[in-house]
Structure formats: structure tokens, C-alpha cells
GROMACS .gro file of C-alpha atoms in nm:
model
   73
    1UNK     CA    1  -5.217  -2.280  -7.595
    2UNK     CA    2  -5.438  -2.353  -7.305
    3UNK     CA    3  -5.329  -2.477  -6.966
    4UNK     CA    4  -5.493  -2.772  -6.796
    5UNK     CA    5  -5.513  -2.873  -6.433
    6UNK     CA    6  -5.576  -3.241  -6.367
    7UNK     CA    7  -5.702  -3.319  -6.020
    8UNK     CA    8  -5.891  -3.568  -5.812
    9UNK     CA    9  -6.073  -3.346  -5.563
   10UNK     CA   10  -6.285  -3.035  -5.543
   11UNK     CA   11  -6.003  -2.805  -5.428
   12UNK     CA   12  -5.793  -2.906  -5.732
   13UNK     CA   13  -6.072  -2.810  -5.971
   14UNK     CA   14  -6.141  -2.483  -5.788
   15UNK     CA   15  -5.770  -2.393  -5.799
   16UNK     CA   16  -5.753  -2.467  -6.170
   17UNK     CA   17  -6.055  -2.251  -6.244
   18UNK     CA   18  -5.915  -1.968  -6.029
   19UNK     CA   19  -5.592  -1.983  -6.232
   20UNK     CA   20  -5.781  -1.970  -6.562
   21UNK     CA   21  -5.706  -2.331  -6.658
   22UNK     CA   22  -5.930  -2.589  -6.817
   23UNK     CA   23  -5.993  -2.857  -6.556
   24UNK     CA   24  -6.009  -3.235  -6.572
   25UNK     CA   25  -6.140  -3.435  -6.278
   26UNK     CA   26  -6.000  -3.786  -6.249
   27UNK     CA   27  -6.281  -4.007  -6.120
   28UNK     CA   28  -6.048  -4.247  -5.940
   29UNK     CA   29  -5.970  -3.979  -5.682
   30UNK     CA   30  -6.147  -3.837  -5.382
   31UNK     CA   31  -6.426  -3.649  -5.558
   32UNK     CA   32  -6.480  -3.901  -5.834
   33UNK     CA   33  -6.525  -4.194  -5.600
   34UNK     CA   34  -6.821  -4.026  -5.434
   35UNK     CA   35  -6.973  -3.926  -5.766
   36UNK     CA   36  -7.058  -3.578  -5.637
   37UNK     CA   37  -6.843  -3.371  -5.873
   38UNK     CA   38  -7.115  -3.190  -6.068
   39UNK     CA   39  -7.155  -2.898  -5.823
   40UNK     CA   40  -6.802  -2.774  -5.894
   41UNK     CA   41  -6.825  -2.828  -6.270
   42UNK     CA   42  -6.494  -2.958  -6.405
   43UNK     CA   43  -6.455  -2.890  -6.778
   44UNK     CA   44  -6.393  -3.260  -6.840
   45UNK     CA   45  -6.391  -3.583  -6.645
   46UNK     CA   46  -6.167  -3.884  -6.697
   47UNK     CA   47  -6.186  -4.240  -6.571
   48UNK     CA   48  -5.814  -4.242  -6.483
   49UNK     CA   49  -5.496  -4.034  -6.508
   50UNK     CA   50  -5.395  -4.179  -6.844
   51UNK     CA   51  -5.726  -4.073  -6.998
   52UNK     CA   52  -5.691  -3.725  -6.843
   53UNK     CA   53  -5.348  -3.680  -6.999
   54UNK     CA   54  -5.480  -3.787  -7.339
   55UNK     CA   55  -5.768  -3.542  -7.308
   56UNK     CA   56  -5.536  -3.254  -7.225
   57UNK     CA   57  -5.295  -3.345  -7.506
   58UNK     CA   58  -5.566  -3.368  -7.771
   59UNK     CA   59  -5.789  -3.089  -7.645
   60UNK     CA   60  -5.873  -2.934  -7.981
   61UNK     CA   61  -6.142  -3.187  -8.056
   62UNK     CA   62  -6.200  -3.339  -7.715
   63UNK     CA   63  -6.565  -3.244  -7.692
   64UNK     CA   64  -6.643  -3.378  -8.040
   65UNK     CA   65  -6.482  -3.721  -8.041
   66UNK     CA   66  -6.381  -4.009  -7.820
   67UNK     CA   67  -6.007  -4.060  -7.796
   68UNK     CA   68  -5.904  -4.421  -7.829
   69UNK     CA   69  -5.582  -4.509  -7.654
   70UNK     CA   70  -5.467  -4.735  -7.936
   71UNK     CA   71  -5.487  -4.446  -8.183
   72UNK     CA   72  -5.221  -4.244  -8.001
   73UNK     CA   73  -4.997  -4.482  -7.804
   0.00000   0.00000   0.00000
């Protein structure tokens, strides 16, 4: 399987990429609040930590569908 790094700032995403992980930026953190996360290109973004965990758990189809919390919890 793939490994994921969930972070809330640029250095988290850079560390994840350096380790060969897929990366998920949580927008409630440092980088997400400023909205300037595109230059360091996280693989995915999430509105909060719960959404990030769901994205990493259901990664097989994450780019093709929207995960609804009620479907999995």
C-alpha cells in the first residue's frame, strides 16, 4: 500500500514528498489558512483532519469521487 503524510504546513508536505509519501494538506493549518499552498503541490487537500483521514483511508478512488462522511462512519 501507499503511505500518506497529513500536514498543515509547507515543511510537512515537503517532508512527505521527500519520503515518497502521498501528501494531504489540511487547510485549517498554517499553510491552508493563508491559501498559498499551490506552490508546494500537495497531492490532496482537505478541509479538516477528519476529511484528510477519510481521504487517506479510501485512497483508491479518491480522485474520482467525493467521500461522504455518512457513508463510512
